Amino acid sequence: MTLLSTPRTLPGVDQDRSAAGKRCPRRGGAKIKRRSGSGVGSIPSRRNSNSNPTLLFPSHSTQQPIMTLTKVNFITGNKNKLTEVRAILGSVIEVDNQEVDVPEIQGTIEEIAKEKAKRAAEAINGPALTEDTALEFHALKGLPGPYIKSFMESLGHEGLNKMLDGFEDRGAEAVCTFAFCRGPGEEPIIFQGRTVGKIVRPRGPTNFGWDPIFEYEGQTYAEMDKEAKNKISHRYKALVKFQKWLAEGQQ
Amino acid sequence: MTLLSTPRTLPGVDQDRSAAGKRCPRRGGAKIKRRSGSGVGSIPSRRNSNSNPTLLFPSHSTQQPIMTLTKVNFITGNKNKLTEVRAILGSVIEVDNQEVDVPEIQGTIEEIAKEKAKRAAEAINGPALTEDTALEFHALKGLPGPYIKSFMESLGHEGLNKMLDGFEDRGAEAVCTFAFCRGPGEEPIIFQGRTVGKIVRPRGPTNFGWDPIFEYEGQTYAEMDKEAKNKISHRYKALVKFQKWLAEGQQ
């Protein structure tokens, strides 16, 4: 994460470490890979169409941000998520990537997200942004929820549908939880977005997890144009909260 | 865990620490509670009917065990599991109990069990025996598996059945995994038992988790006489392996 020189530094953030997080020695046995590259320009058409500068520097606000982030280290091994995050954040901030292999705990969505960010920050010895996606089935009282990845990998689109065939309610909620941890020993901050839809038989391209079976207003995520999806998706809603927090001085 | 004096000590086990594990100060923020009491005599009728001395001291073997455990610290907060373990092990060993609150990770049954035993051993600073129960639905490719507790709590007996109503296969496998960790930094050893049955609408008393919906040879676990269940249960099979390992010198 690169910080421009500012009158104040971000509490808990060592600028040298955060700028050079990717160069830190491997710690705690965590495997660290890095994909470099800026979201800026990767989808130039989004610069104008999706740029939302008022979020980063609110014109209605006289408050000046404490600092300007020009690059964020997003911890993920999922190229599709990285592409989607760059599509949403790429017009206002460079999204760098590190892949850190940390075990996830069992628990609530929030407990899992916070623990993951803590461990990632320890592994890279600097600020870490992590993302967790959950898919809550209303009929299953929120499950598989944070365990959706295992269920998707084991059952696929048809199996996930069959799990609901015994119930009337096919409602579901896509939940994205970003957790930002300033560094080792710091308490992570949560940014969560939710989109309500329903589980349907697969429609659309099948290259992105459960997108083909999650329907929102008549279209599955997989059927949507990427720009359209990025304006309503659970991930976009969470990222908007993250942008807003950045713009308002991380208070 | 109490060790009788023997010519050799068990590698990795500090007898004072292990004997006094329950008196160790609380470490790593783990909550530790203790239920005292011996399984011996708690169900005297099982002394003869279920005692299996050949497992602890095989008559066909000339090998003498390195040590004799007279008491084991079983880490659980589940009174029903404690009662069941005492019913099976109680005739040959005293089962003491400590409740240690350690987070469980996501992963395979074995990964989860080993991590839990490691953390428990660190929390009590001594040898720890942990137990994990999983319920694998064949139609769900082994899931909910280690996550069955969350599913049972959220969905109950009827919900778990409905999850399978969209599938033909109602086969299931009850899996018990005991993990014994000699102490902090030691690699846990796994003892696993499996019982194959199927998921049915609840029958029998409903005071013990998913017992009423797991049917084995025409009877649900809940319908079975405790002695009958303890001779075929996944937990019994795992404990027999643990007994055998104890008898054969923990090699």
Short mmCIF file of C-alpha atoms in Angstrom, two decimals:
data_model
loop_
_atom_site.label_atom_id
_atom_site.label_comp_id
_atom_site.label_asym_id
_atom_site.label_seq_id
_atom_site.Cartn_x
_atom_site.Cartn_y
_atom_site.Cartn_z
CA MET A 1 0.00 0.00 0.00
CA THR A 2 1.57 3.31 -1.03
CA LEU A 3 0.90 6.49 0.90
CA LEU A 4 1.43 9.97 -0.50
CA SER A 5 3.19 12.32 1.90
CA THR A 6 0.61 13.91 4.16
CA PRO A 7 0.63 16.09 7.28
CA ARG A 8 -0.55 13.13 9.35
CA THR A 9 0.25 9.46 9.18
CA LEU A 10 -2.34 6.73 9.53
CA PRO A 11 -2.24 5.37 13.10
CA GLY A 12 -0.84 1.88 13.19
CA VAL A 13 0.55 2.02 9.67
CA ASP A 14 4.31 1.97 9.17
CA GLN A 15 4.67 3.64 5.78
CA ASP A 16 7.91 1.87 4.89
CA ARG A 17 6.53 -1.50 5.83
CA SER A 18 3.23 -0.90 4.14
CA ALA A 19 4.87 0.35 0.99
CA ALA A 20 7.22 -2.60 0.97
CA GLY A 21 4.92 -5.22 2.40
CA LYS A 22 5.46 -7.39 -0.63
CA ARG A 23 9.18 -7.34 0.04
CA CYS A 24 8.83 -8.46 3.63
CA PRO A 25 10.30 -11.89 4.44
CA ARG A 26 7.84 -14.74 4.58
CA ARG A 27 6.54 -15.14 8.14
CA GLY A 28 4.60 -17.76 10.02
CA GLY A 29 5.03 -20.29 7.25
CA ALA A 30 2.52 -18.42 5.14
CA LYS A 31 2.95 -18.78 1.40
CA ILE A 32 3.02 -15.41 -0.31
CA LYS A 33 2.65 -14.89 -4.05
CA ARG A 34 2.25 -11.55 -5.75
CA ARG A 35 0.46 -10.44 -8.88
CA SER A 36 1.50 -6.93 -9.84
CA GLY A 37 -0.49 -4.54 -11.96
CA SER A 38 -2.78 -1.59 -11.68
CA GLY A 39 -6.48 -1.68 -12.16
CA VAL A 40 -6.13 1.77 -13.68
CA GLY A 41 -6.18 1.40 -17.41
CA SER A 42 -7.00 -2.29 -17.23
CA ILE A 43 -10.55 -1.27 -18.05
CA PRO A 44 -10.14 2.27 -19.31
CA SER A 45 -13.78 2.53 -20.29
CA ARG A 46 -14.66 2.38 -16.59
CA ARG A 47 -12.56 5.40 -15.72
CA ASN A 48 -15.39 7.72 -16.62
CA SER A 49 -18.39 5.45 -16.44
CA ASN A 50 -17.71 4.13 -12.95
CA SER A 51 -15.33 6.61 -11.46
CA ASN A 52 -16.82 7.99 -8.27
CA PRO A 53 -14.44 10.68 -7.09
CA THR A 54 -17.00 12.13 -4.73
CA LEU A 55 -16.59 9.00 -2.65
CA LEU A 56 -12.88 9.49 -2.28
CA PHE A 57 -12.97 13.29 -1.99
CA PRO A 58 -16.54 14.28 -1.12
CA SER A 59 -17.26 17.69 -2.72
CA HIS A 60 -19.97 18.30 -0.15
CA SER A 61 -17.49 17.81 2.63
CA THR A 62 -14.95 20.32 3.86
CA GLN A 63 -13.07 17.50 5.57
CA GLN A 64 -9.75 16.72 3.92
CA PRO A 65 -8.74 13.07 3.95
CA ILE A 66 -5.87 12.21 6.28
CA MET A 67 -4.08 10.46 3.45
CA THR A 68 -4.58 9.30 -0.10
CA LEU A 69 -4.11 5.68 -0.90
CA THR A 70 -2.73 5.21 -4.39
CA LYS A 71 -2.32 1.43 -4.11
CA VAL A 72 -3.91 -1.25 -1.95
CA ASN A 73 -2.61 -4.77 -1.37
CA PHE A 74 -5.58 -7.03 -1.89
CA ILE A 75 -5.01 -10.50 -0.43
CA THR A 76 -6.60 -13.10 -2.66
CA GLY A 77 -5.76 -16.10 -4.79
CA ASN A 78 -8.91 -15.71 -6.86
CA LYS A 79 -8.18 -14.00 -10.20
CA ASN A 80 -11.88 -13.42 -10.87
CA LYS A 81 -12.31 -11.56 -7.59
CA LEU A 82 -9.17 -9.54 -8.31
CA THR A 83 -10.53 -8.58 -11.73
CA GLU A 84 -13.89 -7.60 -10.24
CA VAL A 85 -12.30 -5.55 -7.44
CA ARG A 86 -10.04 -3.79 -9.99
CA ALA A 87 -13.09 -3.07 -12.13
CA ILE A 88 -14.76 -1.32 -9.19
CA LEU A 89 -11.79 0.28 -7.41
CA GLY A 90 -9.50 0.53 -10.41
CA SER A 91 -10.68 3.94 -11.49
CA VAL A 92 -9.76 5.54 -8.18
CA ILE A 93 -6.98 3.38 -6.75
CA GLU A 94 -4.37 0.93 -7.94
CA VAL A 95 -5.10 -2.59 -6.76
CA ASP A 96 -2.02 -4.71 -6.18
CA ASN A 97 -2.32 -8.33 -5.20
CA GLN A 98 -0.68 -10.72 -2.81
CA GLU A 99 -1.70 -14.31 -2.27
CA VAL A 100 -1.30 -15.34 1.36
CA ASP A 101 -2.24 -18.82 2.43
CA VAL A 102 -3.84 -18.53 5.89
CA PRO A 103 -6.27 -21.07 7.41
CA GLU A 104 -9.84 -19.87 7.90
CA ILE A 105 -11.70 -20.53 11.13
CA GLN A 106 -15.28 -21.74 11.56
CA GLY A 107 -17.72 -19.18 12.90
CA THR A 108 -19.83 -16.23 11.82
CA ILE A 109 -19.04 -14.36 8.61
CA GLU A 110 -17.61 -11.48 10.64
CA GLU A 111 -15.49 -13.67 12.93
CA ILE A 112 -14.00 -15.46 9.94
CA ALA A 113 -13.26 -12.24 8.03
CA LYS A 114 -11.56 -10.52 10.98
CA GLU A 115 -9.39 -13.52 11.83
CA LYS A 116 -8.34 -13.87 8.18
CA ALA A 117 -7.31 -10.20 7.93
CA LYS A 118 -5.38 -10.41 11.20
CA ARG A 119 -3.43 -13.44 10.02
CA ALA A 120 -2.79 -11.94 6.59
CA ALA A 121 -1.42 -8.73 8.15
CA GLU A 122 0.89 -10.85 10.31
CA ALA A 123 2.01 -12.88 7.31
CA ILE A 124 2.96 -9.86 5.18
CA ASN A 125 3.92 -7.78 8.22
CA GLY A 126 1.89 -4.83 6.98
CA PRO A 127 -1.59 -3.60 6.10
CA ALA A 128 -3.83 -6.19 4.47
CA LEU A 129 -7.20 -6.03 2.73
CA THR A 130 -9.02 -9.37 2.64
CA GLU A 131 -12.34 -10.38 1.16
CA ASP A 132 -14.76 -13.14 2.08
CA THR A 133 -17.81 -14.12 0.10
CA ALA A 134 -20.72 -15.97 1.63
CA LEU A 135 -23.97 -17.19 0.12
CA GLU A 136 -26.80 -17.47 2.61
CA PHE A 137 -29.79 -19.62 1.74
CA HIS A 138 -32.86 -18.32 3.59
CA ALA A 139 -34.34 -21.81 3.85
CA LEU A 140 -31.12 -22.99 5.49
CA LYS A 141 -31.13 -20.12 8.01
CA GLY A 142 -28.10 -18.48 6.43
CA LEU A 143 -26.14 -21.62 5.58
CA PRO A 144 -24.00 -22.65 3.73
CA GLY A 145 -23.01 -19.00 4.32
CA PRO A 146 -19.23 -18.81 4.82
CA TYR A 147 -18.89 -22.48 3.83
CA ILE A 148 -20.30 -21.90 0.33
CA LYS A 149 -16.90 -22.48 -1.30
CA SER A 150 -16.75 -26.09 -0.03
CA PHE A 151 -20.36 -26.68 -1.02
CA MET A 152 -19.87 -25.20 -4.48
CA GLU A 153 -16.74 -27.26 -5.09
CA SER A 154 -18.37 -30.48 -3.85
CA LEU A 155 -21.91 -30.13 -5.22
CA GLY A 156 -21.72 -27.77 -8.16
CA HIS A 157 -24.66 -25.74 -9.46
CA GLU A 158 -27.11 -28.65 -9.69
CA GLY A 159 -26.27 -29.99 -6.24
CA LEU A 160 -26.76 -26.60 -4.59
CA ASN A 161 -30.16 -26.37 -6.27
CA LYS A 162 -31.15 -29.87 -5.17
CA MET A 163 -30.33 -28.96 -1.58
CA LEU A 164 -33.21 -26.48 -1.76
CA ASP A 165 -35.68 -28.66 -3.67
CA GLY A 166 -37.20 -29.85 -0.37
CA PHE A 167 -38.00 -26.26 0.65
CA GLU A 168 -40.42 -23.66 -0.75
CA ASP A 169 -38.15 -20.70 -0.11
CA ARG A 170 -35.34 -20.35 -2.67
CA GLY A 171 -34.35 -16.90 -1.43
CA ALA A 172 -30.66 -16.24 -0.96
CA GLU A 173 -28.36 -13.43 0.05
CA ALA A 174 -24.94 -12.78 -1.42
CA VAL A 175 -22.66 -11.33 1.23
CA CYS A 176 -19.29 -9.72 0.66
CA THR A 177 -17.15 -8.83 3.64
CA PHE A 178 -13.95 -6.86 3.23
CA ALA A 179 -11.68 -6.68 6.26
CA PHE A 180 -8.85 -4.18 6.47
CA CYS A 181 -6.13 -4.75 9.04
CA ARG A 182 -3.56 -1.94 9.47
CA GLY A 183 -0.88 -4.39 10.58
CA PRO A 184 0.09 -7.12 13.07
CA GLY A 185 -1.80 -6.79 16.35
CA GLU A 186 -4.34 -4.31 14.96
CA GLU A 187 -8.11 -4.86 15.10
CA PRO A 188 -9.53 -5.32 11.58
CA ILE A 189 -12.34 -3.10 10.29
CA ILE A 190 -15.25 -4.66 8.42
CA PHE A 191 -17.01 -3.40 5.25
CA GLN A 192 -19.97 -5.55 4.27
CA GLY A 193 -22.31 -5.52 1.30
CA ARG A 194 -25.43 -7.65 0.75
CA THR A 195 -27.52 -8.37 -2.33
CA VAL A 196 -30.78 -10.30 -2.02
CA GLY A 197 -31.79 -12.70 -4.79
CA LYS A 198 -32.75 -16.33 -5.26
CA ILE A 199 -31.22 -19.65 -6.24
CA VAL A 200 -32.14 -20.87 -9.73
CA ARG A 201 -30.99 -23.54 -12.17
CA PRO A 202 -27.75 -22.32 -13.84
CA ARG A 203 -28.01 -19.71 -16.62
CA GLY A 204 -25.12 -17.86 -18.28
CA PRO A 205 -21.36 -18.45 -18.40
CA THR A 206 -20.09 -20.89 -15.78
CA ASN A 207 -16.60 -19.52 -15.18
CA PHE A 208 -17.24 -17.65 -11.92
CA GLY A 209 -18.35 -19.77 -8.98
CA TRP A 210 -22.07 -19.65 -8.19
CA ASP A 211 -22.84 -16.62 -10.43
CA PRO A 212 -24.98 -18.76 -12.80
CA ILE A 213 -27.40 -19.83 -10.02
CA PHE A 214 -27.81 -16.51 -8.18
CA GLU A 215 -30.64 -14.52 -9.76
CA TYR A 216 -31.16 -10.82 -9.09
CA GLU A 217 -34.18 -9.09 -10.65
CA GLY A 218 -34.64 -11.64 -13.44
CA GLN A 219 -31.02 -12.10 -14.42
CA THR A 220 -28.38 -14.34 -12.92
CA TYR A 221 -25.08 -12.72 -11.97
CA ALA A 222 -23.54 -14.73 -14.82
CA GLU A 223 -26.03 -13.32 -17.35
CA MET A 224 -25.39 -9.71 -16.36
CA ASP A 225 -23.10 -7.37 -18.19
CA LYS A 226 -20.08 -6.87 -15.91
CA GLU A 227 -20.70 -3.14 -15.55
CA ALA A 228 -24.33 -3.73 -14.63
CA LYS A 229 -23.35 -6.41 -12.11
CA ASN A 230 -20.67 -4.24 -10.58
CA LYS A 231 -23.26 -1.57 -9.82
CA ILE A 232 -25.54 -3.85 -7.78
CA SER A 233 -23.27 -6.63 -6.57
CA HIS A 234 -22.64 -7.46 -2.92
CA ARG A 235 -18.96 -6.87 -3.63
CA TYR A 236 -19.58 -3.40 -5.09
CA LYS A 237 -21.68 -2.40 -2.07
CA ALA A 238 -18.91 -3.49 0.28
CA LEU A 239 -16.25 -1.69 -1.77
CA VAL A 240 -18.28 1.53 -1.80
CA LYS A 241 -18.24 1.39 2.00
CA PHE A 242 -14.48 0.87 1.90
CA GLN A 243 -14.04 3.83 -0.51
CA LYS A 244 -16.22 6.02 1.69
CA TRP A 245 -14.18 5.08 4.76
CA LEU A 246 -10.97 5.97 2.91
CA ALA A 247 -12.42 9.28 1.80
CA GLU A 248 -13.60 10.22 5.26
CA GLY A 249 -10.24 9.82 6.89
CA GLN A 250 -10.46 6.24 8.17
CA GLN A 251 -12.36 7.25 11.29
CA MET B 1 -3.57 -37.66 32.67
CA THR B 2 -1.93 -39.77 35.40
CA LEU B 3 1.00 -42.06 34.62
CA LEU B 4 2.05 -44.97 36.81
CA SER B 5 5.80 -45.16 37.31
CA THR B 6 7.33 -47.15 34.49
CA PRO B 7 10.82 -48.01 33.25
CA ARG B 8 10.32 -45.66 30.29
CA THR B 9 8.55 -42.37 30.02
CA LEU B 10 6.33 -41.45 27.13
CA PRO B 11 8.30 -39.22 24.75
CA GLY B 12 7.05 -35.67 24.79
CA VAL B 13 5.04 -36.10 27.97
CA ASP B 14 6.07 -34.24 31.09
CA GLN B 15 4.52 -36.35 33.83
CA ASP B 16 4.19 -33.50 36.32
CA ARG B 17 2.61 -31.22 33.77
CA SER B 18 0.34 -33.87 32.42
CA ALA B 19 -0.75 -34.97 35.86
CA ALA B 20 -1.35 -31.38 36.84
CA GLY B 21 -2.59 -30.07 33.54
CA LYS B 22 -5.82 -28.99 35.13
CA ARG B 23 -3.87 -26.87 37.61
CA CYS B 24 -1.92 -25.08 34.90
CA PRO B 25 -2.66 -21.35 34.61
CA ARG B 26 -4.98 -20.31 31.85
CA ARG B 27 -2.95 -19.67 28.69
CA GLY B 28 -3.58 -18.01 25.36
CA GLY B 29 -6.89 -16.61 26.52
CA ALA B 30 -8.44 -20.07 26.44
CA LYS B 31 -11.30 -20.66 28.84
CA ILE B 32 -10.76 -23.80 30.85
CA LYS B 33 -13.43 -25.50 32.94
CA ARG B 34 -13.09 -28.87 34.59
CA ARG B 35 -15.56 -31.60 35.41
CA SER B 36 -14.02 -34.13 37.77
CA GLY B 37 -15.12 -37.70 38.18
CA SER B 38 -14.20 -41.19 37.12
CA GLY B 39 -16.02 -43.21 34.54
CA VAL B 40 -15.14 -46.23 36.61
CA GLY B 41 -18.15 -47.22 38.62
CA SER B 42 -20.33 -44.60 36.99
CA ILE B 43 -21.84 -47.46 35.03
CA PRO B 44 -20.71 -50.54 36.98
CA SER B 45 -22.77 -52.90 34.86
CA ARG B 46 -20.46 -52.11 31.96
CA ARG B 47 -17.34 -53.18 33.83
CA ASN B 48 -17.85 -56.78 32.79
CA SER B 49 -20.10 -56.48 29.82
CA ASN B 50 -18.00 -53.97 27.94
CA SER B 51 -14.59 -54.29 29.50
CA ASN B 52 -12.14 -55.28 26.82
CA PRO B 53 -8.89 -56.01 28.63
CA THR B 54 -7.42 -57.79 25.63
CA LEU B 55 -7.34 -54.44 23.91
CA LEU B 56 -5.44 -52.80 26.71
CA PHE B 57 -3.18 -55.74 27.49
CA PRO B 58 -3.37 -58.13 24.54
CA SER B 59 -3.01 -61.72 25.85
CA HIS B 60 -1.70 -62.78 22.46
CA SER B 61 1.09 -60.23 22.69
CA THR B 62 4.28 -60.57 24.72
CA GLN B 63 4.84 -56.83 24.36
CA GLN B 64 4.44 -54.99 27.62
CA PRO B 65 2.96 -51.51 27.37
CA ILE B 66 5.40 -48.66 28.01
CA MET B 67 2.99 -47.12 30.49
CA THR B 68 -0.45 -47.50 31.87
CA LEU B 69 -2.80 -44.57 31.71
CA THR B 70 -5.15 -44.55 34.68
CA LYS B 71 -6.74 -41.20 33.81
CA VAL B 72 -7.16 -39.25 30.59
CA ASN B 73 -8.08 -35.57 30.26
CA PHE B 74 -10.82 -35.47 27.65
CA ILE B 75 -11.33 -31.96 26.26
CA THR B 76 -15.02 -31.36 25.65
CA GLY B 77 -17.87 -29.11 26.68
CA ASN B 78 -20.47 -31.68 25.63
CA LYS B 79 -21.79 -33.64 28.65
CA ASN B 80 -23.43 -36.24 26.42
CA LYS B 81 -20.14 -37.01 24.67
CA LEU B 82 -18.39 -37.17 28.04
CA THR B 83 -20.99 -39.65 29.29
CA GLU B 84 -20.66 -41.76 26.14
CA VAL B 85 -16.86 -41.77 26.28
CA ARG B 86 -16.96 -42.73 29.96
CA ALA B 87 -19.39 -45.53 29.12
CA ILE B 88 -16.90 -46.96 26.63
CA LEU B 89 -13.54 -46.17 28.27
CA GLY B 90 -14.78 -46.01 31.84
CA SER B 91 -14.26 -49.69 32.55
CA VAL B 92 -10.56 -49.52 31.73
CA ILE B 93 -9.52 -45.94 32.37
CA GLU B 94 -10.68 -42.94 34.37
CA VAL B 95 -11.95 -40.17 32.13
CA ASP B 96 -11.43 -36.70 33.54
CA ASN B 97 -12.75 -33.68 31.71
CA GLN B 98 -11.56 -30.20 30.86
CA GLU B 99 -13.47 -27.72 28.76
CA VAL B 100 -11.13 -25.63 26.64
CA ASP B 101 -12.52 -23.03 24.29
CA VAL B 102 -10.39 -23.09 21.12
CA PRO B 103 -11.52 -21.90 17.68
CA GLU B 104 -11.92 -24.59 15.02
CA ILE B 105 -10.56 -24.10 11.52
CA GLN B 106 -12.25 -24.89 8.23
CA GLY B 107 -10.84 -27.85 6.30
CA THR B 108 -10.93 -31.62 6.18
CA ILE B 109 -12.04 -33.63 9.20
CA GLU B 110 -8.43 -34.58 9.90
CA GLU B 111 -7.04 -31.05 9.54
CA ILE B 112 -9.67 -29.70 11.92
CA ALA B 113 -9.10 -32.45 14.52
CA LYS B 114 -5.31 -32.07 14.56
CA GLU B 115 -5.42 -28.27 14.85
CA LYS B 116 -7.94 -28.50 17.69
CA ALA B 117 -5.80 -30.98 19.67
CA LYS B 118 -2.68 -28.83 19.13
CA ARG B 119 -4.42 -25.73 20.43
CA ALA B 120 -5.97 -27.58 23.37
CA ALA B 121 -2.55 -28.98 24.39
CA GLU B 122 -1.15 -25.45 24.26
CA ALA B 123 -4.07 -24.09 26.28
CA ILE B 124 -3.69 -26.63 29.13
CA ASN B 125 0.09 -26.90 28.64
CA GLY B 126 -0.06 -30.67 28.67
CA PRO B 127 -1.42 -33.76 26.91
CA ALA B 128 -4.90 -33.35 25.47
CA LEU B 129 -7.44 -35.76 23.98
CA THR B 130 -9.99 -34.07 21.73
CA GLU B 131 -12.94 -35.44 19.80
CA ASP B 132 -14.66 -34.23 16.65
CA THR B 133 -17.84 -35.63 15.24
CA ALA B 134 -18.81 -35.25 11.61
CA LEU B 135 -21.87 -36.42 9.70
CA GLU B 136 -21.23 -36.98 6.01
CA PHE B 137 -24.20 -37.08 3.65
CA HIS B 138 -23.31 -39.21 0.62
CA ALA B 139 -25.54 -37.12 -1.65
CA LEU B 140 -23.67 -34.02 -0.52
CA LYS B 141 -20.25 -35.58 -1.21
CA GLY B 142 -19.39 -35.75 2.48
CA LEU B 143 -20.94 -32.45 3.57
CA PRO B 144 -22.04 -31.03 6.00
CA GLY B 145 -19.29 -33.27 7.44
CA PRO B 146 -17.32 -31.27 10.04
CA TYR B 147 -19.89 -28.45 9.84
CA ILE B 148 -22.78 -30.65 11.00
CA LYS B 149 -22.98 -28.86 14.37
CA SER B 150 -23.86 -25.54 12.71
CA PHE B 151 -26.34 -27.25 10.39
CA MET B 152 -27.98 -29.18 13.22
CA GLU B 153 -28.30 -26.05 15.35
CA SER B 154 -29.70 -23.98 12.48
CA LEU B 155 -31.92 -26.51 10.72
CA GLY B 156 -32.81 -29.16 13.28
CA HIS B 157 -33.87 -32.71 12.39
CA GLU B 158 -36.52 -31.74 9.86
CA GLY B 159 -34.31 -29.23 8.07
CA LEU B 160 -31.48 -31.73 7.71
CA ASN B 161 -33.95 -34.19 6.19
CA LYS B 162 -35.34 -31.59 3.79
CA MET B 163 -31.84 -30.86 2.54
CA LEU B 164 -31.79 -34.41 1.20
CA ASP B 165 -35.34 -34.51 -0.17
CA GLY B 166 -34.08 -33.43 -3.61
CA PHE B 167 -31.73 -36.42 -3.77
CA GLU B 168 -32.36 -40.17 -4.04
CA ASP B 169 -29.42 -41.17 -1.85
CA ARG B 170 -30.08 -40.70 1.87
CA GLY B 171 -26.93 -42.56 2.86
CA ALA B 172 -24.78 -41.02 5.55
CA GLU B 173 -21.63 -41.76 7.48
CA ALA B 174 -21.07 -40.89 11.12
CA VAL B 175 -17.40 -40.10 11.68
CA CYS B 176 -15.67 -39.77 15.03
CA THR B 177 -12.12 -38.48 15.13
CA PHE B 178 -10.13 -38.49 18.36
CA ALA B 179 -6.88 -36.57 18.33
CA PHE B 180 -4.29 -37.02 21.06
CA CYS B 181 -1.60 -34.37 21.43
CA ARG B 182 1.22 -35.11 23.90
CA GLY B 183 1.79 -31.43 24.57
CA PRO B 184 2.60 -28.02 23.06
CA GLY B 185 4.51 -28.32 19.79
CA GLU B 186 3.78 -32.05 19.39
CA GLU B 187 2.13 -33.56 16.32
CA PRO B 188 -1.31 -34.97 17.19
CA ILE B 189 -2.21 -38.59 16.46
CA ILE B 190 -5.58 -39.42 14.92
CA PHE B 191 -7.97 -42.27 15.81
CA GLN B 192 -11.01 -42.40 13.54
CA GLY B 193 -14.14 -44.52 13.56
CA ARG B 194 -16.90 -44.62 10.93
CA THR B 195 -20.42 -46.03 10.96
CA VAL B 196 -22.49 -46.13 7.78
CA GLY B 197 -26.24 -45.53 7.99
CA LYS B 198 -28.88 -43.28 6.50
CA ILE B 199 -30.78 -40.10 7.30
CA VAL B 200 -34.41 -40.60 8.31
CA ARG B 201 -37.21 -38.57 9.86
CA PRO B 202 -36.57 -38.31 13.64
CA ARG B 203 -37.39 -41.33 15.84
CA GLY B 204 -36.55 -41.76 19.52
CA PRO B 205 -35.47 -39.36 22.26
CA THR B 206 -34.28 -36.00 20.96
CA ASN B 207 -31.74 -35.07 23.63
CA PHE B 208 -28.55 -35.98 21.77
CA GLY B 209 -27.89 -34.02 18.59
CA TRP B 210 -28.67 -35.85 15.35
CA ASP B 211 -29.06 -39.31 16.94
CA PRO B 212 -32.82 -39.41 16.12
CA ILE B 213 -32.24 -39.03 12.36
CA PHE B 214 -29.25 -41.37 11.90
CA GLU B 215 -30.50 -44.90 11.27
CA TYR B 216 -28.25 -47.95 11.52
CA GLU B 217 -29.69 -51.39 10.66
CA GLY B 218 -33.31 -50.38 11.21
CA GLN B 219 -32.87 -48.38 14.41
CA THR B 220 -31.91 -44.77 14.90
CA TYR B 221 -29.04 -44.06 17.27
CA ALA B 222 -31.65 -42.46 19.54
CA GLU B 223 -33.79 -45.62 19.57
CA MET B 224 -30.89 -47.88 20.47
CA ASP B 225 -30.11 -49.10 23.97
CA LYS B 226 -26.95 -47.25 25.04
CA GLU B 227 -24.96 -50.45 25.40
CA ALA B 228 -26.00 -51.62 21.94
CA LYS B 229 -25.13 -48.24 20.44
CA ASN B 230 -21.77 -48.13 22.18
CA LYS B 231 -20.81 -51.43 20.51
CA ILE B 232 -21.38 -50.19 16.95
CA SER B 233 -21.03 -46.43 17.17
CA HIS B 234 -18.47 -44.37 15.25
CA ARG B 235 -17.27 -43.11 18.63
CA TYR B 236 -16.76 -46.64 19.99
CA LYS B 237 -14.79 -47.66 16.90
CA ALA B 238 -12.50 -44.65 17.30
CA LEU B 239 -12.05 -45.29 21.03
CA VAL B 240 -11.15 -48.94 20.39
CA LYS B 241 -8.34 -47.70 18.15
CA PHE B 242 -7.23 -45.35 20.92
CA GLN B 243 -7.30 -48.19 23.49
CA LYS B 244 -5.32 -50.42 21.12
CA TRP B 245 -2.73 -47.71 20.61
CA LEU B 246 -2.39 -47.29 24.37
CA ALA B 247 -2.01 -51.04 24.84
CA GLU B 248 0.63 -51.37 22.17
CA GLY B 249 2.94 -48.80 23.64
CA GLN B 250 1.89 -45.68 21.74
CA GLN B 251 4.03 -46.56 18.74
#
